[in-house]
CSV table of C-alpha atoms in Angstrom, one decimal:
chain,number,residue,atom,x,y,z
A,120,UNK,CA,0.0,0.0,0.0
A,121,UNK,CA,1.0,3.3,-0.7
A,122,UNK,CA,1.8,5.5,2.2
A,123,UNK,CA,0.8,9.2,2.0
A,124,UNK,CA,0.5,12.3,4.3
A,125,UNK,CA,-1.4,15.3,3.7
A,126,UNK,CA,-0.5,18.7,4.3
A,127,UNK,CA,-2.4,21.6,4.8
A,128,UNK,CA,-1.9,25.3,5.8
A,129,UNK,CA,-4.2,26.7,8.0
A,130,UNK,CA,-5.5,30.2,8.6
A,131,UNK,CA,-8.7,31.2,10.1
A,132,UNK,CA,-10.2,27.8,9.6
A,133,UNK,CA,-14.2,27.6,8.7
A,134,UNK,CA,-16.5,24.5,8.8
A,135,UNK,CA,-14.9,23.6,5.6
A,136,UNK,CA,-11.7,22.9,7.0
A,137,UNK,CA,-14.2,20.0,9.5
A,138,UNK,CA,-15.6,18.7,6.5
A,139,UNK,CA,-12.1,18.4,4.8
A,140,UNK,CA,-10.8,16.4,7.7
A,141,UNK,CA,-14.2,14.3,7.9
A,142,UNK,CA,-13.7,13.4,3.9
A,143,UNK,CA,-9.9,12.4,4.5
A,144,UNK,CA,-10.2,10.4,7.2
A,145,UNK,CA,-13.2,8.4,5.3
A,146,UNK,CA,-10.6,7.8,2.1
A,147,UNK,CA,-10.3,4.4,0.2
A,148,UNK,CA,-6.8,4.9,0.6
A,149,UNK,CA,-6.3,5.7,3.6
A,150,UNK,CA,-3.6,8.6,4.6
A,151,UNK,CA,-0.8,8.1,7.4
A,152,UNK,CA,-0.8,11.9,8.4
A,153,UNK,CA,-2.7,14.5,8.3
A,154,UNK,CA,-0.2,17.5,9.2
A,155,UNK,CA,-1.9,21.4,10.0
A,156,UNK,CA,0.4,24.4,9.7
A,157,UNK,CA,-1.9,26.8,11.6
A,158,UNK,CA,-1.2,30.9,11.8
A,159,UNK,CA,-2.0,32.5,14.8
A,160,UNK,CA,-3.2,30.3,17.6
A,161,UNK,CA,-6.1,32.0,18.6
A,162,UNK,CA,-7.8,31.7,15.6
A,163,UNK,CA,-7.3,28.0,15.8
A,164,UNK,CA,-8.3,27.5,19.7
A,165,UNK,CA,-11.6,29.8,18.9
A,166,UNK,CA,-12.3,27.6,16.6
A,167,UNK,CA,-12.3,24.3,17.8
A,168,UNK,CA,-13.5,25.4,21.5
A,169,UNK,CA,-16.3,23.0,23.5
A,170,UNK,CA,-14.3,20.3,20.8
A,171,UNK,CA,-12.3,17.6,21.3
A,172,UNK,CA,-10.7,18.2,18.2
A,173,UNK,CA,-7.7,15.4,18.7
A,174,UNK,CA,-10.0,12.7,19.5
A,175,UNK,CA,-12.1,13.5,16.9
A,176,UNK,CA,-9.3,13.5,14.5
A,177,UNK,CA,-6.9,10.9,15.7
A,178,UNK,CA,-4.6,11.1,12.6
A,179,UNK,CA,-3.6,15.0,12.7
A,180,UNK,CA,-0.9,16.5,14.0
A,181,UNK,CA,-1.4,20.2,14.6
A,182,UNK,CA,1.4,22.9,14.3
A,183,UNK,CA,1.5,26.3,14.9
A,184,UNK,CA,3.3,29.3,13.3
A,185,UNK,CA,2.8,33.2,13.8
A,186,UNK,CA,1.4,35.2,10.8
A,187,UNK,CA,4.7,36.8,10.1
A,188,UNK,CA,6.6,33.3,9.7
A,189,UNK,CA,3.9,32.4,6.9
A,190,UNK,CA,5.4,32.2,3.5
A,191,UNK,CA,3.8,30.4,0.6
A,192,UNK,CA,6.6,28.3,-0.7
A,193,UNK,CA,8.8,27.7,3.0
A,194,UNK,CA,5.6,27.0,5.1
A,195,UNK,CA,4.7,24.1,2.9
A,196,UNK,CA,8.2,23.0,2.8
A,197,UNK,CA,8.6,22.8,6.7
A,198,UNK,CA,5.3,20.8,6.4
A,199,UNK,CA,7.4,18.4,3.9
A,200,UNK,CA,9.7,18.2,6.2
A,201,UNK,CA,7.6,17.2,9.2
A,202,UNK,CA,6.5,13.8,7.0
A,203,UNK,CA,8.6,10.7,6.6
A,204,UNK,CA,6.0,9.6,3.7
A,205,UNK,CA,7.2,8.9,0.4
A,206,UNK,CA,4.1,10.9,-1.1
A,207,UNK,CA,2.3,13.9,0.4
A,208,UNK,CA,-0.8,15.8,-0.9
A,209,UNK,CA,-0.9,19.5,-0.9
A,210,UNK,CA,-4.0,20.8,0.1
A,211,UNK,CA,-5.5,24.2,1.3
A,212,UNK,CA,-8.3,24.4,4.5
A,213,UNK,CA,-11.2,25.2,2.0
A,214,UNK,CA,-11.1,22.7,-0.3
A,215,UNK,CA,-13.2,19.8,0.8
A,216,UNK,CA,-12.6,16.5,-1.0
A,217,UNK,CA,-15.6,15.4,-3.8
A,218,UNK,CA,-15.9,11.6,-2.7
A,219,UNK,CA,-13.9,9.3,-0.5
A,220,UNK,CA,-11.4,8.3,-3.6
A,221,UNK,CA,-9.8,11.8,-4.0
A,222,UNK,CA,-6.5,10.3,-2.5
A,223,UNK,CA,-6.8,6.8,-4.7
A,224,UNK,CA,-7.5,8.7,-7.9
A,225,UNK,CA,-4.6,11.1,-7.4
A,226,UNK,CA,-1.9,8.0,-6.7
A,227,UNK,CA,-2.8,5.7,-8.7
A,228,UNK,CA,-0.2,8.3,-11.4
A,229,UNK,CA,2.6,7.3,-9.6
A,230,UNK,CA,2.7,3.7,-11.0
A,231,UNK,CA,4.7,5.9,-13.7
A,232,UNK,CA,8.2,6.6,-11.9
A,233,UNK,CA,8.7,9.4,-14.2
A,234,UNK,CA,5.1,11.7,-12.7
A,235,UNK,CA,6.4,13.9,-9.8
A,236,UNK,CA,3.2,15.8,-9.4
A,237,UNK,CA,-0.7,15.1,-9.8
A,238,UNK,CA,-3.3,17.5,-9.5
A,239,UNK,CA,-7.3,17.3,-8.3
A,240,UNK,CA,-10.0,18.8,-10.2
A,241,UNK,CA,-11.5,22.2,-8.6
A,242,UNK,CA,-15.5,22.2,-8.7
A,243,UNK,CA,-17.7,25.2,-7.4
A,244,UNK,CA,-19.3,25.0,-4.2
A,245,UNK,CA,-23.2,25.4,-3.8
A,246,UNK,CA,-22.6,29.3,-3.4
A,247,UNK,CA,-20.5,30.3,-6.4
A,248,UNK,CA,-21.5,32.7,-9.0
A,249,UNK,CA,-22.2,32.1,-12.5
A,250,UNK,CA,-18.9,33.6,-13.9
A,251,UNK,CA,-16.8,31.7,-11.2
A,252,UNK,CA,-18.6,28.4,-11.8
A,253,UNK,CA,-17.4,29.0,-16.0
A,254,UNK,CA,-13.8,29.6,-14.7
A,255,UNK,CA,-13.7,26.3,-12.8
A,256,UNK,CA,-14.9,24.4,-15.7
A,257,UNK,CA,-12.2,26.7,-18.1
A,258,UNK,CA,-9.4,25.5,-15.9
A,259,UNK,CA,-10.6,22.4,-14.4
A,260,UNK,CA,-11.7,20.2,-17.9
A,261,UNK,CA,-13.8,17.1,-17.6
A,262,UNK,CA,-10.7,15.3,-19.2
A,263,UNK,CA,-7.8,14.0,-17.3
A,264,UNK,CA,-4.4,14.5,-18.8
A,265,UNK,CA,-0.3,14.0,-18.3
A,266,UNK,CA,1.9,17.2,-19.5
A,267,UNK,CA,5.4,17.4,-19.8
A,268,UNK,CA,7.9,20.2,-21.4
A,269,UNK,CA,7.0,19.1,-24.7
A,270,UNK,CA,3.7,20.6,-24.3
A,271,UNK,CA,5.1,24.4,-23.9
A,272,UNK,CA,5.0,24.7,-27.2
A,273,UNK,CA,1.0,24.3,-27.9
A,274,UNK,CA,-0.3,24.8,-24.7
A,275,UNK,CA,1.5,27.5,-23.4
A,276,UNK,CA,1.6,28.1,-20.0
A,277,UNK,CA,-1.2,25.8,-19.3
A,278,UNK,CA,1.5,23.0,-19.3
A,279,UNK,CA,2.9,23.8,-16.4
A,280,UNK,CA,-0.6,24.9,-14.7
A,281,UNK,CA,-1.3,23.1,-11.7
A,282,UNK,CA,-2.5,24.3,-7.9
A,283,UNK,CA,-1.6,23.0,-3.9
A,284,UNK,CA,-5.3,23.5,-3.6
A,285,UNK,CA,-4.9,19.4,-4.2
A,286,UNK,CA,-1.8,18.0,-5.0
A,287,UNK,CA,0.0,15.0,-4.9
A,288,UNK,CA,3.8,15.0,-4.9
A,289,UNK,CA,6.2,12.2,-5.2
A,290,UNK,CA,8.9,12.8,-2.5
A,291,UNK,CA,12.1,11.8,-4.2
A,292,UNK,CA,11.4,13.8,-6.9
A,293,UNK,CA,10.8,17.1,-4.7
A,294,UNK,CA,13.9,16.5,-2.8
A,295,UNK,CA,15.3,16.1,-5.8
A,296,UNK,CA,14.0,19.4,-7.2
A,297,UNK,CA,15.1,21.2,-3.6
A,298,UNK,CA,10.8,21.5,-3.1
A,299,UNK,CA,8.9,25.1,-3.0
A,300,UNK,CA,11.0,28.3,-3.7
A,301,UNK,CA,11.1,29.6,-0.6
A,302,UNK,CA,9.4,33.5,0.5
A,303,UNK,CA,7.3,33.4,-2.9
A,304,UNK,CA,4.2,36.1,-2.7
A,305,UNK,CA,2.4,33.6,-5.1
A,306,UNK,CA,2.8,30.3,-7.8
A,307,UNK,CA,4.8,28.5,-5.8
A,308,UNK,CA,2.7,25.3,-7.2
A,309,UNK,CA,3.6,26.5,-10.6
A,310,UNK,CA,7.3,27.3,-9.6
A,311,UNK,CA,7.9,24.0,-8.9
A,312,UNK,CA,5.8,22.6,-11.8
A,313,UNK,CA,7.7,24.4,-14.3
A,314,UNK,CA,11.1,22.9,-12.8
A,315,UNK,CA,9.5,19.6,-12.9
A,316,UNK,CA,8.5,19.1,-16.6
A,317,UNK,CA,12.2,20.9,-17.1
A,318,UNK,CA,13.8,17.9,-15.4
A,319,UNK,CA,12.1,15.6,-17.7
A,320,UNK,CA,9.2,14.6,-15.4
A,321,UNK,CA,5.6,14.5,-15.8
A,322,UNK,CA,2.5,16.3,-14.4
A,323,UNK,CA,-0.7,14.5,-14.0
A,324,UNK,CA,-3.9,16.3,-14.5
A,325,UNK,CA,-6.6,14.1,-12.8
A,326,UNK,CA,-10.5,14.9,-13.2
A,327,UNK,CA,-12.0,12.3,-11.2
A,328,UNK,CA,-10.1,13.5,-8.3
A,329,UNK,CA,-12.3,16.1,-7.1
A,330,UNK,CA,-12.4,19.0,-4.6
A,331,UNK,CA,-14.7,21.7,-4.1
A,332,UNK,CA,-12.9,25.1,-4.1
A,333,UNK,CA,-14.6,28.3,-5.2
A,334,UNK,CA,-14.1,32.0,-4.2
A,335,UNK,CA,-16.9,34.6,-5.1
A,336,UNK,CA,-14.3,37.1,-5.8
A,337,UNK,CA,-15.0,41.2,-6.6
A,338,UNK,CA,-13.4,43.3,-9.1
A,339,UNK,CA,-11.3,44.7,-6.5
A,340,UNK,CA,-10.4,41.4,-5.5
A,341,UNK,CA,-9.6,40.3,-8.9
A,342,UNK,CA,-7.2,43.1,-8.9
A,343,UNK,CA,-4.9,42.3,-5.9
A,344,UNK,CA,-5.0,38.7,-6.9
A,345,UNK,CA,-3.5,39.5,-10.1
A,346,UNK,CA,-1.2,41.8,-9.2
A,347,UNK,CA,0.6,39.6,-7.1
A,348,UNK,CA,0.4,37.1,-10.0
A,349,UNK,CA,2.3,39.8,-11.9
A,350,UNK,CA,4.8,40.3,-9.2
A,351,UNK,CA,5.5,36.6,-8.6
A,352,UNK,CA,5.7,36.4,-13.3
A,353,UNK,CA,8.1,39.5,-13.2
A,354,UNK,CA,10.1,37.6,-10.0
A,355,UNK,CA,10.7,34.6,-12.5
A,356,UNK,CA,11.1,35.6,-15.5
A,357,UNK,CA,12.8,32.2,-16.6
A,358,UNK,CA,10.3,30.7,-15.7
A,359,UNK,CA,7.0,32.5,-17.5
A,360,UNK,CA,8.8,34.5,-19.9
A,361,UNK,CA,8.0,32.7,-23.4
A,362,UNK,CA,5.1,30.9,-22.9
A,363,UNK,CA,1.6,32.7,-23.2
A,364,UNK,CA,-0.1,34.1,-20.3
A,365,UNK,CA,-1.9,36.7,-21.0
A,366,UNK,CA,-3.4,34.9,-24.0
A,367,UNK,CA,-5.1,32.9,-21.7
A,368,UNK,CA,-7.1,35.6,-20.5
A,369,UNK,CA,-8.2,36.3,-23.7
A,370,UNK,CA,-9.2,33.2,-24.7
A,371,UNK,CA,-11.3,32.7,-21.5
A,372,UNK,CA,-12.9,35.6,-22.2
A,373,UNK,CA,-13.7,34.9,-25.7
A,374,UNK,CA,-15.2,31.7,-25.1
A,375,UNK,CA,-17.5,33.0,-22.2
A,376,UNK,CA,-19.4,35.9,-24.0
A,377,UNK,CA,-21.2,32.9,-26.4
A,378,UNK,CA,-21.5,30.7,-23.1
A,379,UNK,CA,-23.2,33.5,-21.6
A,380,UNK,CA,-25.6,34.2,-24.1
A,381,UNK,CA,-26.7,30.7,-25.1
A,382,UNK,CA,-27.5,30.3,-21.4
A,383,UNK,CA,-29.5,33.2,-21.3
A,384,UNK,CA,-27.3,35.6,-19.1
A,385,UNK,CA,-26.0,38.5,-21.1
A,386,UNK,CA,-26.1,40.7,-18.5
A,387,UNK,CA,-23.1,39.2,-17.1
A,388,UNK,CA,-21.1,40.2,-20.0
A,389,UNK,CA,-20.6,43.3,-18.4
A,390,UNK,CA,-19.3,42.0,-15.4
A,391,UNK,CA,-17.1,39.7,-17.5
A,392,UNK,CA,-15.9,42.7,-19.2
A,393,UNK,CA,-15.2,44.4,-15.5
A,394,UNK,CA,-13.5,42.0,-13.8
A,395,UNK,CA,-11.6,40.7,-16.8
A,396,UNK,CA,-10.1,44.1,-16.8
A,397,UNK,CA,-9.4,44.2,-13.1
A,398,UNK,CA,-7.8,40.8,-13.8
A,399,UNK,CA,-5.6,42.6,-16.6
A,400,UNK,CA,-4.5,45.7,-15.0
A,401,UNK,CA,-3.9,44.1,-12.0
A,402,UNK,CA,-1.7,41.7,-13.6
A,403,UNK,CA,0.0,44.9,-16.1
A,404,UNK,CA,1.3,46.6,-12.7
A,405,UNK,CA,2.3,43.6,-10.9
A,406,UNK,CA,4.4,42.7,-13.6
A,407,UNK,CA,6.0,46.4,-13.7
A,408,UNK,CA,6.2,46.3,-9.8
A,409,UNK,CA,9.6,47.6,-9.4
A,410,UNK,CA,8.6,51.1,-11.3
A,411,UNK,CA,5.8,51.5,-9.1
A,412,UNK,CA,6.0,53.5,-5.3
A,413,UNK,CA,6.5,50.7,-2.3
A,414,UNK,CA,3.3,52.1,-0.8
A,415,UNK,CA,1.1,51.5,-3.9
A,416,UNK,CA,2.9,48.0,-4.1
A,417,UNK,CA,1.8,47.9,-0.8
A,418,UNK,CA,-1.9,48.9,-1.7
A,419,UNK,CA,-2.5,46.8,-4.7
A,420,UNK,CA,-1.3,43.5,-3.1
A,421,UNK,CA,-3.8,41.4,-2.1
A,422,UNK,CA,-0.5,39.1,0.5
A,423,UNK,CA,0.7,42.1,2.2
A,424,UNK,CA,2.8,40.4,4.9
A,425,UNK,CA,5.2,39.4,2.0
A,426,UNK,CA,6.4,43.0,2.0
A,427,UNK,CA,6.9,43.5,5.5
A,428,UNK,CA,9.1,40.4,5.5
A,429,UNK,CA,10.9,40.9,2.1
């Protein structure tokens, strides 16, 4: 049997985060470890309070880390380092498992020695918007595939596309690879995936491993997420310079205003149109960071703690 761990960063945890636990302790294949980074204690102990959380949850080891020691890349590599497995699954605190064969679906790549990374399929939850729900499906296809470097070429920056919102990693492979790129603002899934394929190794794109993970994000929103996608794109330019990315903006965009009106919904086109733009010029600045005032970068970025650390 294959022996796994999952890891999960933790802030300001939500029923989700219960019914997340509940799913993988209820897995096919069952999971050795369950390993929480928390931020900030309090949130954690208001959370769980009038719960015997460790007897409810027998296989979960709980950590703790203030919000200033919190770093996208370096938090999930001390959680790497806390687990002895030879696979570990990457997931986030809001993404609660489809069925109780997320974990079997996602391993069952690594027969092929050569697949250092599969990734779940991201469904909307029950209160996701229209527009959201079509970005899922954009990203997230009904079709399971396996991508390597040769697919730069044709598909872009997609071929490295892949998320820790659920994501299974062979160990040897991410030693290997030295794991996450330490104090990233953003990508450090993609970081890594990009060195993967470049080492010859394969990335598994698995549709019948599902999660539900959905945000209804605003305009505004839209905006500081991008920018620090801009940021993290300008930070590597080895890494995304070459391969389309804004392109795939376009082409989301293109393919929604028909979706929209054969469903009957043109007024969302307008809000398409909005946050698209949002999306853009968020991205546009974030990418020219380094021209821009610190206390605008400051503004405009949606994971301000990475500048107070930097």
């Amino acid at each position: 049997m294959l022996e796994v761990d999952v890891i999960i960063p933790v802030y300001k945890p939500t029923k989700k985060l219960l019914a997340l636990l509940d799913s993988l302790m209820q897995q096919t294949l069952a999971v050795q470890r369950i390993i929480l980074i928390n931020t900030e204690k309090q949130y954690f102990d208001w959370f769980i309070q009038g719960m015997d959380f460790q007897e409810r949850y027998k296989k979960v080891t709980l950590y703790h880390i203030k919000k200033e020691e919190f770093d996208h890349g370096g938090t999930r590599n001390f959680g790497v380092s806390l687990s002895k497995a030879p696979y570990f699954i990457m997931m986030t605190d809001d993404a609660v498992p489809g069925d109780e064969q997320l974990v079997e679906h996602l391993m069952s790549h690594f027969v092929n020695p050569k697949v250092g990374m599969a990734y779940a399929r991201q469904l909307p939850d029950k209160e996701c918007g229209f527009l959201e729900c079509y970005a899922r499906s954009f990203n997230y296809p009904e079709t399971s595939c396996m991508k390597s470097a040769k697919n730069l070429k044709n598909m872009g920056i997609k071929a490295f596309f892949a998320s820790n919102v659920c994501a299974a990693y062979r160990r040897d492979i991410f030693e290997e690879l030295g794991g996450f790129t330490g104090h990233t603002i953003f990508n450090e899934d993609m970081i890594y995936a990009r060195g993967l394929i470049d080492a010859g190794y394969l990335i598994a794109y698995e549709a019948d491993a599902r999660v539900e993970h959905s945000h209804n994000y605003s305009g505004l929103d839209q905006f500081h997420r991008y920018f620090d996608l801009g940021v993290s794109h300008a930070q590597y330019p080895k890494i995304f310079s070459g391969v389309a990315t804004e392109s795939e903006g376009a082409r989301m965009v293109k393919r929604a205003c028909p979706y929209l009106l054969k469903t009957g919904k043109p007024w969302l086109i307008i809000k398409l149109f909005w946050q698209s733009g949002c999306k853009y010029t968020g991205y546009f600045l974030g990418k020219r960071y380094k021209r821009l005032p610190e206390s605008l970068v400051k503004a405009f970025s949606m994971n301000k703690e990475y500048w107070r650390i930097k």
